[in-house]
Structure formats: C-alpha cells, structure tokens
CSV table of C-alpha atoms in Angstrom, one decimal:
chain,number,residue,atom,x,y,z
W,1233,UNK,CA,-2.9,8.8,-1.4
W,1234,UNK,CA,-1.1,5.5,-2.0
W,1235,UNK,CA,0.4,5.7,-5.5
W,1236,UNK,CA,2.0,2.9,-7.4
W,1237,UNK,CA,5.4,3.5,-8.9
W,1238,UNK,CA,5.9,0.5,-11.2
W,1239,UNK,CA,9.6,0.1,-12.0
W,1240,UNK,CA,9.0,-1.7,-15.3
W,1241,UNK,CA,6.9,1.1,-16.6
W,1242,UNK,CA,9.0,4.0,-15.3
W,1243,UNK,CA,12.4,2.6,-16.4
W,1244,UNK,CA,11.7,0.2,-19.3
W,1245,UNK,CA,15.4,0.4,-20.3
W,1246,UNK,CA,18.4,1.0,-18.0
W,1247,UNK,CA,18.7,4.7,-17.3
W,1248,UNK,CA,15.7,5.7,-19.5
W,1249,UNK,CA,12.9,7.1,-17.3
W,1250,UNK,CA,9.3,7.8,-18.3
W,1251,UNK,CA,7.9,9.9,-15.5
W,1252,UNK,CA,4.8,11.2,-17.3
W,1253,UNK,CA,2.1,9.2,-15.5
W,1254,UNK,CA,3.5,9.4,-12.0
W,1255,UNK,CA,4.3,13.1,-12.5
W,1256,UNK,CA,0.7,13.8,-13.3
W,1257,UNK,CA,-0.5,12.0,-10.1
W,1258,UNK,CA,2.1,13.5,-7.7
W,1259,UNK,CA,1.4,17.0,-9.1
W,1260,UNK,CA,-2.4,16.5,-8.8
W,1261,UNK,CA,-1.9,15.5,-5.2
W,1262,UNK,CA,0.3,18.5,-4.5
W,1263,UNK,CA,-2.2,20.9,-5.9
W,1264,UNK,CA,-4.7,19.6,-3.3
W,1265,UNK,CA,-2.1,19.4,-0.5
W,1266,UNK,CA,-2.4,15.6,-0.3
W,1267,UNK,CA,0.5,13.6,0.9
W,1268,UNK,CA,1.6,10.6,-1.2
W,1269,UNK,CA,2.7,7.2,0.0
W,1270,UNK,CA,4.9,5.9,-2.8
W,1271,UNK,CA,4.6,2.2,-3.5
W,1272,UNK,CA,7.7,0.9,-5.3
W,1273,UNK,CA,7.3,-2.5,-6.9
W,1274,UNK,CA,7.7,-4.7,-10.0
W,1275,UNK,CA,10.8,-5.1,-12.1
W,1276,UNK,CA,11.6,-4.7,-15.8
W,1277,UNK,CA,12.8,-7.7,-17.8
W,1278,UNK,CA,16.3,-6.2,-18.1
W,1279,UNK,CA,16.6,-6.4,-14.3
W,1280,UNK,CA,15.0,-9.8,-13.5
W,1281,UNK,CA,16.8,-12.1,-15.9
W,1282,UNK,CA,14.7,-11.4,-19.0
W,1283,UNK,CA,11.3,-12.6,-17.5
W,1284,UNK,CA,8.3,-10.7,-18.9
W,1285,UNK,CA,6.5,-11.1,-15.6
W,1286,UNK,CA,7.1,-7.9,-13.7
W,1287,UNK,CA,6.5,-9.7,-10.4
W,1288,UNK,CA,9.7,-11.7,-10.7
W,1289,UNK,CA,12.0,-9.7,-8.4
W,1290,UNK,CA,15.3,-8.4,-9.7
W,1291,UNK,CA,18.3,-10.7,-9.7
W,1292,UNK,CA,20.4,-7.9,-8.1
W,1293,UNK,CA,18.6,-6.1,-5.3
W,1294,UNK,CA,21.0,-3.1,-5.7
W,1295,UNK,CA,19.3,-2.3,-9.0
W,1296,UNK,CA,16.0,-2.0,-7.1
W,1297,UNK,CA,17.7,0.2,-4.6
W,1298,UNK,CA,19.0,2.4,-7.4
W,1299,UNK,CA,15.4,2.7,-8.7
W,1300,UNK,CA,14.1,3.8,-5.3
W,1301,UNK,CA,16.9,6.4,-5.1
W,1302,UNK,CA,15.8,7.7,-8.5
W,1303,UNK,CA,12.2,8.0,-7.2
W,1304,UNK,CA,13.4,10.2,-4.3
W,1305,UNK,CA,15.5,12.2,-6.8
W,1306,UNK,CA,12.4,12.9,-8.7
W,1307,UNK,CA,9.7,13.3,-6.0
W,1308,UNK,CA,11.6,13.8,-2.7
W,1309,UNK,CA,12.3,17.2,-1.0
W,1310,UNK,CA,14.9,18.2,-3.6
W,1311,UNK,CA,13.2,16.4,-6.4
W,1312,UNK,CA,13.6,17.5,-10.0
W,1313,UNK,CA,9.8,17.5,-10.4
W,1314,UNK,CA,9.5,20.5,-8.2
W,1315,UNK,CA,12.2,22.4,-10.0
W,1316,UNK,CA,10.5,21.8,-13.3
W,1317,UNK,CA,7.1,22.9,-11.9
W,1318,UNK,CA,7.7,26.0,-9.8
W,1319,UNK,CA,4.1,27.0,-10.1
W,1320,UNK,CA,3.1,24.0,-7.9
W,1321,UNK,CA,3.8,24.3,-4.2
W,1322,UNK,CA,5.9,21.2,-3.5
W,1323,UNK,CA,4.5,18.4,-1.4
W,1324,UNK,CA,7.4,16.0,-1.5
W,1325,UNK,CA,7.0,12.3,-1.2
W,1326,UNK,CA,8.6,11.3,2.1
W,1327,UNK,CA,7.0,7.9,2.6
W,1328,UNK,CA,8.0,4.8,0.6
W,1329,UNK,CA,6.5,1.3,0.7
W,1330,UNK,CA,8.8,-1.6,-0.5
W,1331,UNK,CA,6.7,-3.8,-2.7
W,1332,UNK,CA,3.1,-5.1,-2.1
W,1333,UNK,CA,1.9,-8.4,-0.5
W,1334,UNK,CA,5.2,-10.3,-1.2
W,1335,UNK,CA,3.8,-13.3,0.8
W,1336,UNK,CA,1.5,-14.0,-2.2
W,1337,UNK,CA,3.0,-15.7,-5.2
W,1338,UNK,CA,0.9,-13.7,-7.6
W,1339,UNK,CA,2.7,-10.5,-6.5
W,1340,UNK,CA,6.1,-11.9,-5.7
W,1341,UNK,CA,7.2,-15.0,-7.7
W,1342,UNK,CA,10.1,-15.9,-5.5
W,1343,UNK,CA,8.6,-18.1,-2.8
W,1344,UNK,CA,9.2,-18.7,0.0
W,1345,UNK,CA,9.5,-14.9,0.0
W,1346,UNK,CA,11.4,-14.1,3.2
W,1347,UNK,CA,15.0,-14.1,2.1
W,1348,UNK,CA,14.6,-12.5,-1.4
W,1349,UNK,CA,12.2,-9.9,-0.1
W,1350,UNK,CA,14.5,-9.1,2.8
W,1351,UNK,CA,17.3,-8.4,0.3
W,1352,UNK,CA,15.1,-5.9,-1.5
W,1353,UNK,CA,14.2,-4.2,1.8
W,1354,UNK,CA,17.9,-3.9,2.7
W,1355,UNK,CA,18.8,-2.4,-0.7
W,1356,UNK,CA,15.8,0.0,-0.7
W,1357,UNK,CA,16.2,1.2,2.9
W,1358,UNK,CA,19.9,2.2,2.4
W,1359,UNK,CA,19.2,3.8,-1.0
W,1360,UNK,CA,16.2,5.8,0.2
W,1361,UNK,CA,17.9,6.9,3.4
W,1362,UNK,CA,21.0,8.1,1.6
W,1363,UNK,CA,18.8,10.2,-0.7
W,1364,UNK,CA,16.4,11.4,2.0
W,1365,UNK,CA,17.5,10.7,5.6
W,1366,UNK,CA,14.2,11.7,7.0
W,1367,UNK,CA,12.1,9.5,4.7
W,1368,UNK,CA,9.9,6.8,6.1
W,1369,UNK,CA,10.6,3.3,4.7
W,1370,UNK,CA,7.6,1.0,5.1
W,1371,UNK,CA,7.7,-2.8,4.9
W,1372,UNK,CA,5.3,-4.2,2.4
W,1373,UNK,CA,1.8,-4.9,3.8
W,1374,UNK,CA,1.1,-8.6,3.8
W,1375,UNK,CA,-2.2,-10.2,3.0
W,1376,UNK,CA,-4.3,-13.1,4.3
W,1377,UNK,CA,-2.6,-14.5,7.4
W,1378,UNK,CA,-0.4,-11.4,7.4
W,1379,UNK,CA,0.9,-11.8,10.9
W,1380,UNK,CA,2.4,-15.2,10.2
W,1381,UNK,CA,4.1,-13.8,7.0
W,1382,UNK,CA,5.5,-10.9,9.0
W,1383,UNK,CA,6.8,-13.2,11.7
W,1384,UNK,CA,8.5,-15.4,9.0
W,1385,UNK,CA,10.1,-12.3,7.5
W,1386,UNK,CA,11.4,-11.0,10.8
W,1387,UNK,CA,12.7,-14.4,11.8
W,1388,UNK,CA,14.5,-15.0,8.5
W,1389,UNK,CA,18.3,-15.5,8.7
W,1390,UNK,CA,20.5,-12.5,7.9
W,1391,UNK,CA,21.2,-9.0,9.2
W,1392,UNK,CA,18.5,-7.4,11.2
W,1393,UNK,CA,16.1,-5.6,8.9
W,1394,UNK,CA,15.9,-1.9,9.2
W,1395,UNK,CA,12.5,-0.2,8.5
W,1396,UNK,CA,10.5,2.7,10.0
W,1397,UNK,CA,7.0,1.2,9.8
W,1398,UNK,CA,5.2,-2.0,9.1
W,1399,UNK,CA,2.1,-2.5,7.0
W,1400,UNK,CA,-0.9,-4.9,7.0
W,1401,UNK,CA,-4.0,-5.6,4.9
W,1402,UNK,CA,-6.6,-6.7,7.4
W,1403,UNK,CA,-9.3,-8.1,5.0
W,1404,UNK,CA,-12.1,-10.0,6.7
W,1405,UNK,CA,-15.8,-10.3,6.6
W,1406,UNK,CA,-16.3,-9.0,10.1
W,1407,UNK,CA,-14.9,-5.8,11.5
W,1408,UNK,CA,-14.0,-7.5,14.7
W,1409,UNK,CA,-11.8,-9.9,12.9
W,1410,UNK,CA,-10.2,-7.2,10.9
W,1411,UNK,CA,-9.2,-5.5,14.2
W,1412,UNK,CA,-8.0,-8.9,15.5
W,1413,UNK,CA,-5.6,-9.1,12.4
W,1414,UNK,CA,-4.2,-5.7,13.3
W,1415,UNK,CA,-3.7,-6.8,16.9
W,1416,UNK,CA,-1.9,-10.0,15.8
W,1417,UNK,CA,0.5,-8.0,13.6
W,1418,UNK,CA,1.2,-5.7,16.6
W,1419,UNK,CA,2.0,-8.7,18.8
W,1420,UNK,CA,4.5,-10.0,16.2
W,1421,UNK,CA,6.3,-6.7,16.2
W,1422,UNK,CA,6.3,-6.4,19.9
W,1423,UNK,CA,7.6,-9.9,20.6
W,1424,UNK,CA,10.6,-9.3,18.3
W,1425,UNK,CA,11.7,-6.1,19.8
W,1426,UNK,CA,9.9,-3.8,17.5
W,1427,UNK,CA,7.4,-2.3,19.9
W,1428,UNK,CA,8.2,1.3,18.8
W,1429,UNK,CA,7.6,0.5,15.1
W,1430,UNK,CA,4.2,2.0,14.0
W,1431,UNK,CA,1.6,0.1,12.0
W,1432,UNK,CA,0.2,1.4,8.7
W,1433,UNK,CA,-2.9,-0.3,7.2
W,1434,UNK,CA,-2.3,0.5,3.5
W,1435,UNK,CA,-5.4,-1.3,2.3
W,1436,UNK,CA,-8.6,-1.7,4.2
W,1437,UNK,CA,-12.0,-2.2,2.5
W,1438,UNK,CA,-15.3,-4.1,2.1
W,1439,UNK,CA,-16.8,-4.6,-1.3
W,1440,UNK,CA,-20.3,-3.5,-2.1
W,1441,UNK,CA,-20.8,-6.2,-4.7
W,1442,UNK,CA,-23.7,-8.0,-3.0
W,1443,UNK,CA,-26.5,-8.2,-5.4
W,1444,UNK,CA,-24.3,-7.1,-8.3
W,1445,UNK,CA,-22.1,-10.2,-8.9
W,1446,UNK,CA,-21.8,-13.9,-8.1
W,1447,UNK,CA,-20.3,-15.8,-6.5
W,1448,UNK,CA,-19.7,-14.0,-3.2
W,1449,UNK,CA,-16.7,-14.5,-0.9
W,1450,UNK,CA,-16.9,-15.4,2.7
W,1451,UNK,CA,-19.2,-12.6,3.9
W,1452,UNK,CA,-16.7,-10.0,2.6
W,1453,UNK,CA,-19.1,-8.6,0.0
W,1454,UNK,CA,-22.0,-6.6,1.3
W,1455,UNK,CA,-24.5,-4.0,0.1
W,1456,UNK,CA,-23.6,-0.3,-0.4
W,1457,UNK,CA,-25.4,0.4,2.9
W,1458,UNK,CA,-23.5,-2.4,4.6
W,1459,UNK,CA,-20.2,-1.1,3.2
W,1460,UNK,CA,-20.9,2.2,4.9
W,1461,UNK,CA,-21.8,0.6,8.1
W,1462,UNK,CA,-18.6,-1.6,8.2
W,1463,UNK,CA,-16.4,1.4,7.3
W,1464,UNK,CA,-17.8,3.4,10.2
W,1465,UNK,CA,-17.5,0.4,12.6
W,1466,UNK,CA,-13.9,-0.4,11.7
W,1467,UNK,CA,-12.7,3.2,11.9
W,1468,UNK,CA,-14.3,3.6,15.3
W,1469,UNK,CA,-12.6,0.4,16.6
W,1470,UNK,CA,-9.2,1.5,15.2
W,1471,UNK,CA,-9.5,5.0,16.6
W,1472,UNK,CA,-10.4,3.5,20.0
W,1473,UNK,CA,-7.3,1.3,20.0
W,1474,UNK,CA,-4.9,3.4,17.9
W,1475,UNK,CA,-2.5,4.3,20.7
W,1476,UNK,CA,-2.2,0.7,22.0
W,1477,UNK,CA,-1.7,-0.6,18.4
W,1478,UNK,CA,0.7,2.3,17.6
W,1479,UNK,CA,-1.5,2.8,14.5
W,1480,UNK,CA,-0.4,5.8,12.4
W,1481,UNK,CA,-2.1,5.5,9.0
W,1482,UNK,CA,-5.2,3.8,7.5
W,1483,UNK,CA,-5.8,3.9,3.8
W,1484,UNK,CA,-9.2,3.0,2.5
W,1485,UNK,CA,-9.1,0.9,-0.7
W,1486,UNK,CA,-10.1,2.7,-2.8
W,1487,UNK,CA,-11.5,6.1,-4.0
W,1488,UNK,CA,-13.3,5.1,-7.2
W,1489,UNK,CA,-14.4,1.8,-8.9
W,1490,UNK,CA,-16.6,0.8,-11.7
W,1491,UNK,CA,-19.1,-1.1,-9.6
W,1492,UNK,CA,-20.6,-3.0,-12.4
W,1493,UNK,CA,-19.8,-5.8,-14.9
W,1494,UNK,CA,-16.7,-7.1,-13.2
W,1495,UNK,CA,-16.1,-10.5,-11.5
W,1496,UNK,CA,-13.5,-8.9,-9.2
W,1497,UNK,CA,-14.9,-7.9,-5.9
W,1498,UNK,CA,-12.3,-5.1,-5.5
W,1499,UNK,CA,-14.0,-3.4,-8.4
W,1500,UNK,CA,-16.9,-2.6,-6.1
W,1501,UNK,CA,-14.9,-1.3,-3.1
W,1502,UNK,CA,-14.7,2.4,-4.0
W,1503,UNK,CA,-16.2,5.3,-2.0
W,1504,UNK,CA,-17.6,6.4,-5.3
W,1505,UNK,CA,-18.7,4.8,-8.6
W,1506,UNK,CA,-17.1,6.0,-11.8
W,1507,UNK,CA,-19.5,5.1,-14.6
W,1508,UNK,CA,-18.1,4.3,-18.1
W,1509,UNK,CA,-19.3,7.7,-19.4
W,1510,UNK,CA,-17.3,9.4,-16.7
W,1511,UNK,CA,-20.0,10.3,-14.3
W,1512,UNK,CA,-19.1,10.1,-10.6
W,1513,UNK,CA,-21.8,8.7,-8.3
W,1514,UNK,CA,-21.2,9.1,-4.6
W,1515,UNK,CA,-21.9,5.9,-2.6
W,1516,UNK,CA,-23.1,5.9,1.1
W,1517,UNK,CA,-19.5,4.9,2.1
W,1518,UNK,CA,-18.2,8.3,1.0
W,1519,UNK,CA,-20.6,10.1,3.4
W,1520,UNK,CA,-19.6,7.7,6.1
W,1521,UNK,CA,-15.9,8.3,5.4
W,1522,UNK,CA,-16.4,12.1,5.5
W,1523,UNK,CA,-18.1,11.9,8.9
W,1524,UNK,CA,-15.5,9.6,10.6
W,1525,UNK,CA,-12.5,11.4,9.0
W,1526,UNK,CA,-13.5,14.9,10.0
W,1527,UNK,CA,-14.5,13.8,13.5
C-alpha cells in the first residue's frame, strides 16, 4: 500500500508532530499484514520560505532529510509506533519514496527540477539509511515522458545520486504503450550504469469514466469492462517481461474511488466504487486483479 506522508500535515511547526492519521493507516495495514511504501513529500511553510503552497520544496534539503529520519523513527523497525501499540504485530515501513512526479510543476514548483530534486534525494537517502541501513530508498516516479525526466535527473551535475530503486508512472491509452514506457525507463537506467537498479511502478491505472463524464482524454478512459481487460493485459505483459525489466513492484492506482460526479478521471480508476453513503461496490477490475495477482 503506497501511503502518503505529507510533511506539512505531520510537522506543521518545527518539532511538533501529528501522527494520528498516518498511525491509523500504518496500523490498519499491519493488522492485515500489508507492507507499506511510504511516500514522503510536500513541505510546511516554515521550511520553504513561508510559502503556503506545500509543493514548494524546502529551502534547506537537510530539513527534509530530518523529516524522513523522523518517519523512520516512528514507523521503521524500531519505531515508536510499535512500542506504543504492542497488541499489533509490527510490519515496519522499510520502503520510502522521495516525493512524487517532481518533473511536473504542479507537484514540484522548482523547475527545472533536476538540481533541487537531486538535493532532496541526497538529503533523504543519507538520513533514511542512517536510521535504517536496510531500508529501500526509491526515486520519485516521473509522469508523462518519464524516461526523459529520469535521464535529465541522472545527467544533472553534482555527486552521483544514490538510490535503491527507480519509479515510473506509465500512463497511456494502450497497454502496449504503457509497456514501452517501462522499457524506455529501463534503457535510461541501463545506459547510465544502473542496470542492477530495479524498477517500481508506483502508479498504474486506467479510468472507467467512459460514459460517466466528458470530455475524455486520449483513449485513456474506458468502460468498467474495458478497465478490467486492460488491467489483465498490462499485468500479463509485465509478468512476461519482469526479469528483463528488473521489475519488482507494481501498484494499481487505486483501491476505491467515487466513480461519479467528478471531472477528474482518476476519480474513476478504483478497483471498487465507494458510494457517498459508504457502500462499497466491486467493479469488474477487482475480480480481474484478484485473478492475476493470485496467479
């Protein structure tokens, strides 16, 4: 389960932490023996120069590093969460993703992103590894022409970036093109001496918004039956090529969505629909996911 850990919400004032919401999620996952991928991102105004936009990165990357260390201190193998909840068998968070889609200005205001984002990665990598040497530190998954953004990041001046895995969001109308995006990211890593670095796809989805909203976007929206078909198709393709791609993780985006009344296509991408009155309706994509995952 990829869980967001928003710095501005967790540490609204320096040294003052509100763990309530993320505690609830990590404990819920642990009770079901589900591993969590922690997504560390955003910045409070006190760390980014007073800007109220949390997607303005911090002026001092070391503060972001300190935040990631605090996350490990709370949710890692020796985390205080587990000491405070001895009735829950611990499932420590060992995997940490540094930000989300920094190549998009909407999620990372400092553009071009390569140098400021690289500084965050260096700070977070060192802080996380000091707190948990066996943790996996994941580069942020890029969106759109993700392979080009990854190449720009790895070619940026400065010390060689250290990371344990690289991410991608291969959104496309066709499953064959989604697979091509994954291949292109693999090629970027291989050509830069990173052939042993695994790939994680931290968001992969198709929207079932066709017939429910307008306008539609480049054949990406489909029907609920079409969503299930594309899910099955892409997982089969990825399973077939997983060794050559060094593909370790694939996260479907997402578990539950409203599936009505929204102009945002991602609000139709869930495996289930959660209606306003709290009723959960399983979509064909859930059965498809069950079959391919258990196989």
